[in-house]
Amino acid sequence: MKRNCTYCNEKLEGRVGKKYCSSYCRSAFYYQQNKEKEYSLFKKIDQQLKTNRKILKNYNRAGLVTIRKGKLIKEGFDPKYFTHYWKNSKGQVYLFCYEYGFLELKDNAKSKYLLVIWQSYMDTS
């Protein structure tokens, strides 16, 4: 019975249950398999960041706008995913998804977001 490596298709020698010709092929096979998984952690995070950016961009065409938090959440926005933050002189922390930012505000016990776009004066480095 002829057996071949699962990854590179080379002829296998040795024990009967062997699937790979080398540790490289075994590692490469599992790397490829995990890379192709639809919901890996990094893909999930990246997808949520892209979704957040798209939603913020869509609602912030003017550069500065206030919107109900619930409306963004309904669209798929998740405030736990952001790329960086900026703290203003009042101590307020704006969270950003790339160049689009948001600051949570409370108005009559209702949660809102102030949406902004990254400005050059925010760069403190």
PDB file of C-alpha atoms in Angstrom:
ATOM      1  CA  MET A   1       0.000   0.000   0.000  1.00  0.00           C
ATOM      2  CA  LYS A   2       1.464   3.323  -1.085  1.00  0.00           C
ATOM      3  CA  ARG A   3       1.220   6.210   1.404  1.00  0.00           C
ATOM      4  CA  ASN A   4       1.982   9.879   0.764  1.00  0.00           C
ATOM      5  CA  CYS A   5       2.587  12.924   2.961  1.00  0.00           C
ATOM      6  CA  THR A   6      -0.616  14.850   3.667  1.00  0.00           C
ATOM      7  CA  TYR A   7       1.120  18.181   2.989  1.00  0.00           C
ATOM      8  CA  CYS A   8       3.691  17.722   0.199  1.00  0.00           C
ATOM      9  CA  ASN A   9       2.545  14.383  -1.234  1.00  0.00           C
ATOM     10  CA  GLU A  10       6.038  12.798  -0.914  1.00  0.00           C
ATOM     11  CA  LYS A  11       6.206   9.041  -0.420  1.00  0.00           C
ATOM     12  CA  LEU A  12       6.093   8.095   3.274  1.00  0.00           C
ATOM     13  CA  GLU A  13       8.362   5.584   4.912  1.00  0.00           C
ATOM     14  CA  GLY A  14       8.183   4.259   8.436  1.00  0.00           C
ATOM     15  CA  ARG A  15       5.286   3.434  10.706  1.00  0.00           C
ATOM     16  CA  VAL A  16       1.830   2.684   9.353  1.00  0.00           C
ATOM     17  CA  GLY A  17      -0.076   5.646  10.886  1.00  0.00           C
ATOM     18  CA  LYS A  18       2.406   8.275   9.721  1.00  0.00           C
ATOM     19  CA  LYS A  19       0.778  11.262   7.913  1.00  0.00           C
ATOM     20  CA  TYR A  20       3.698  13.623   7.283  1.00  0.00           C
ATOM     21  CA  CYS A  21       7.193  13.091   5.950  1.00  0.00           C
ATOM     22  CA  SER A  22       8.758  15.662   8.302  1.00  0.00           C
ATOM     23  CA  SER A  23       8.025  17.949  11.201  1.00  0.00           C
ATOM     24  CA  TYR A  24       8.156  20.860   8.712  1.00  0.00           C
ATOM     25  CA  CYS A  25       5.294  19.354   6.679  1.00  0.00           C
ATOM     26  CA  ARG A  26       3.270  18.662   9.829  1.00  0.00           C
ATOM     27  CA  SER A  27       3.763  22.236  11.048  1.00  0.00           C
ATOM     28  CA  ALA A  28       3.074  23.759   7.612  1.00  0.00           C
ATOM     29  CA  PHE A  29      -0.107  21.699   7.250  1.00  0.00           C
ATOM     30  CA  TYR A  30      -1.512  22.856  10.599  1.00  0.00           C
ATOM     31  CA  TYR A  31      -0.434  26.443   9.955  1.00  0.00           C
ATOM     32  CA  GLN A  32      -2.286  26.424   6.627  1.00  0.00           C
ATOM     33  CA  GLN A  33      -5.315  24.784   8.210  1.00  0.00           C
ATOM     34  CA  ASN A  34      -5.508  27.348  11.047  1.00  0.00           C
ATOM     35  CA  LYS A  35      -4.880  30.237   8.649  1.00  0.00           C
ATOM     36  CA  GLU A  36      -7.908  29.210   6.632  1.00  0.00           C
ATOM     37  CA  LYS A  37     -10.224  28.978   9.651  1.00  0.00           C
ATOM     38  CA  GLU A  38     -13.020  31.455   9.150  1.00  0.00           C
ATOM     39  CA  TYR A  39     -13.253  32.735  12.713  1.00  0.00           C
ATOM     40  CA  SER A  40      -9.734  32.871  14.078  1.00  0.00           C
ATOM     41  CA  LEU A  41      -9.170  35.400  16.872  1.00  0.00           C
ATOM     42  CA  PHE A  42      -7.175  37.835  14.744  1.00  0.00           C
ATOM     43  CA  LYS A  43      -9.699  37.719  11.913  1.00  0.00           C
ATOM     44  CA  LYS A  44     -12.529  38.359  14.367  1.00  0.00           C
ATOM     45  CA  ILE A  45     -10.749  41.375  15.874  1.00  0.00           C
ATOM     46  CA  ASP A  46      -9.774  42.750  12.469  1.00  0.00           C
ATOM     47  CA  GLN A  47     -13.303  42.313  11.138  1.00  0.00           C
ATOM     48  CA  GLN A  48     -14.821  44.110  14.150  1.00  0.00           C
ATOM     49  CA  LEU A  49     -12.351  47.004  13.835  1.00  0.00           C
ATOM     50  CA  LYS A  50     -13.251  47.359  10.151  1.00  0.00           C
ATOM     51  CA  THR A  51     -16.959  47.226  10.980  1.00  0.00           C
ATOM     52  CA  ASN A  52     -16.534  49.878  13.690  1.00  0.00           C
ATOM     53  CA  ARG A  53     -14.595  52.149  11.311  1.00  0.00           C
ATOM     54  CA  LYS A  54     -17.195  51.756   8.567  1.00  0.00           C
ATOM     55  CA  ILE A  55     -20.051  52.619  10.964  1.00  0.00           C
ATOM     56  CA  LEU A  56     -18.227  55.628  12.439  1.00  0.00           C
ATOM     57  CA  LYS A  57     -17.351  56.887   8.957  1.00  0.00           C
ATOM     58  CA  ASN A  58     -20.924  56.467   7.767  1.00  0.00           C
ATOM     59  CA  TYR A  59     -22.401  58.480  10.658  1.00  0.00           C
ATOM     60  CA  ASN A  60     -19.683  61.126  10.836  1.00  0.00           C
ATOM     61  CA  ARG A  61     -19.677  62.758   7.421  1.00  0.00           C
ATOM     62  CA  ALA A  62     -19.513  66.281   8.917  1.00  0.00           C
ATOM     63  CA  GLY A  63     -16.468  65.636  11.128  1.00  0.00           C
ATOM     64  CA  LEU A  64     -18.268  66.194  14.429  1.00  0.00           C
ATOM     65  CA  VAL A  65     -21.639  64.708  15.299  1.00  0.00           C
ATOM     66  CA  THR A  66     -23.559  63.343  18.312  1.00  0.00           C
ATOM     67  CA  ILE A  67     -25.553  60.126  17.959  1.00  0.00           C
ATOM     68  CA  ARG A  68     -27.366  57.724  20.272  1.00  0.00           C
ATOM     69  CA  LYS A  69     -25.174  54.856  21.422  1.00  0.00           C
ATOM     70  CA  GLY A  70     -27.958  52.330  20.817  1.00  0.00           C
ATOM     71  CA  LYS A  71     -28.208  53.262  17.161  1.00  0.00           C
ATOM     72  CA  LEU A  72     -24.538  52.412  16.569  1.00  0.00           C
ATOM     73  CA  ILE A  73     -24.773  49.208  18.609  1.00  0.00           C
ATOM     74  CA  LYS A  74     -27.758  48.123  16.498  1.00  0.00           C
ATOM     75  CA  GLU A  75     -25.613  48.559  13.365  1.00  0.00           C
ATOM     76  CA  GLY A  76     -22.990  46.169  14.784  1.00  0.00           C
ATOM     77  CA  PHE A  77     -20.679  48.680  16.469  1.00  0.00           C
ATOM     78  CA  ASP A  78     -18.733  47.289  19.455  1.00  0.00           C
ATOM     79  CA  PRO A  79     -17.002  49.966  21.587  1.00  0.00           C
ATOM     80  CA  LYS A  80     -14.646  47.389  23.132  1.00  0.00           C
ATOM     81  CA  TYR A  81     -12.713  47.257  19.849  1.00  0.00           C
ATOM     82  CA  PHE A  82     -10.579  50.296  19.054  1.00  0.00           C
ATOM     83  CA  THR A  83      -7.084  50.964  17.691  1.00  0.00           C
ATOM     84  CA  HIS A  84      -5.903  53.809  19.932  1.00  0.00           C
ATOM     85  CA  TYR A  85      -7.100  56.608  22.198  1.00  0.00           C
ATOM     86  CA  TRP A  86      -6.561  60.309  22.815  1.00  0.00           C
ATOM     87  CA  LYS A  87      -7.041  62.176  26.091  1.00  0.00           C
ATOM     88  CA  ASN A  88      -7.945  65.868  25.860  1.00  0.00           C
ATOM     89  CA  SER A  89      -7.022  68.623  28.338  1.00  0.00           C
ATOM     90  CA  LYS A  90     -10.302  68.030  30.251  1.00  0.00           C
ATOM     91  CA  GLY A  91      -9.314  64.401  30.837  1.00  0.00           C
ATOM     92  CA  GLN A  92     -11.908  62.983  28.447  1.00  0.00           C
ATOM     93  CA  VAL A  93     -10.733  59.863  26.624  1.00  0.00           C
ATOM     94  CA  TYR A  94     -11.677  59.511  22.967  1.00  0.00           C
ATOM     95  CA  LEU A  95     -11.404  55.992  21.544  1.00  0.00           C
ATOM     96  CA  PHE A  96     -10.485  55.618  17.876  1.00  0.00           C
ATOM     97  CA  CYS A  97     -10.961  53.041  15.144  1.00  0.00           C
ATOM     98  CA  TYR A  98      -8.198  54.196  12.866  1.00  0.00           C
ATOM     99  CA  GLU A  99      -8.982  57.865  12.081  1.00  0.00           C
ATOM    100  CA  TYR A 100     -12.592  57.862  13.375  1.00  0.00           C
ATOM    101  CA  GLY A 101     -13.126  58.440  17.079  1.00  0.00           C
ATOM    102  CA  PHE A 102     -15.904  58.456  19.633  1.00  0.00           C
ATOM    103  CA  LEU A 103     -16.450  59.758  23.149  1.00  0.00           C
ATOM    104  CA  GLU A 104     -19.264  58.402  25.314  1.00  0.00           C
ATOM    105  CA  LEU A 105     -21.502  61.111  26.800  1.00  0.00           C
ATOM    106  CA  LYS A 106     -24.443  60.917  29.196  1.00  0.00           C
ATOM    107  CA  ASP A 107     -27.370  63.199  28.371  1.00  0.00           C
ATOM    108  CA  ASN A 108     -30.417  62.924  30.667  1.00  0.00           C
ATOM    109  CA  ALA A 109     -29.395  59.339  31.567  1.00  0.00           C
ATOM    110  CA  LYS A 110     -29.192  58.467  27.852  1.00  0.00           C
ATOM    111  CA  SER A 111     -25.904  57.265  26.401  1.00  0.00           C
ATOM    112  CA  LYS A 112     -24.648  59.055  23.333  1.00  0.00           C
ATOM    113  CA  TYR A 113     -21.430  59.173  21.382  1.00  0.00           C
ATOM    114  CA  LEU A 114     -19.676  62.278  20.179  1.00  0.00           C
ATOM    115  CA  LEU A 115     -18.065  61.265  16.894  1.00  0.00           C
ATOM    116  CA  VAL A 116     -14.872  62.955  15.732  1.00  0.00           C
ATOM    117  CA  ILE A 117     -12.155  62.565  13.109  1.00  0.00           C
ATOM    118  CA  TRP A 118      -8.474  62.415  14.073  1.00  0.00           C
ATOM    119  CA  GLN A 119      -6.816  65.842  13.851  1.00  0.00           C
ATOM    120  CA  SER A 120      -3.129  66.732  13.634  1.00  0.00           C
ATOM    121  CA  TYR A 121      -3.178  68.471  17.051  1.00  0.00           C
ATOM    122  CA  MET A 122      -4.115  65.148  18.661  1.00  0.00           C
ATOM    123  CA  ASP A 123      -0.743  63.671  17.730  1.00  0.00           C
ATOM    124  CA  THR A 124       1.387  64.036  20.847  1.00  0.00           C
ATOM    125  CA  SER A 125       4.351  61.921  19.761  1.00  0.00           C
TER     126      SER A 125
END
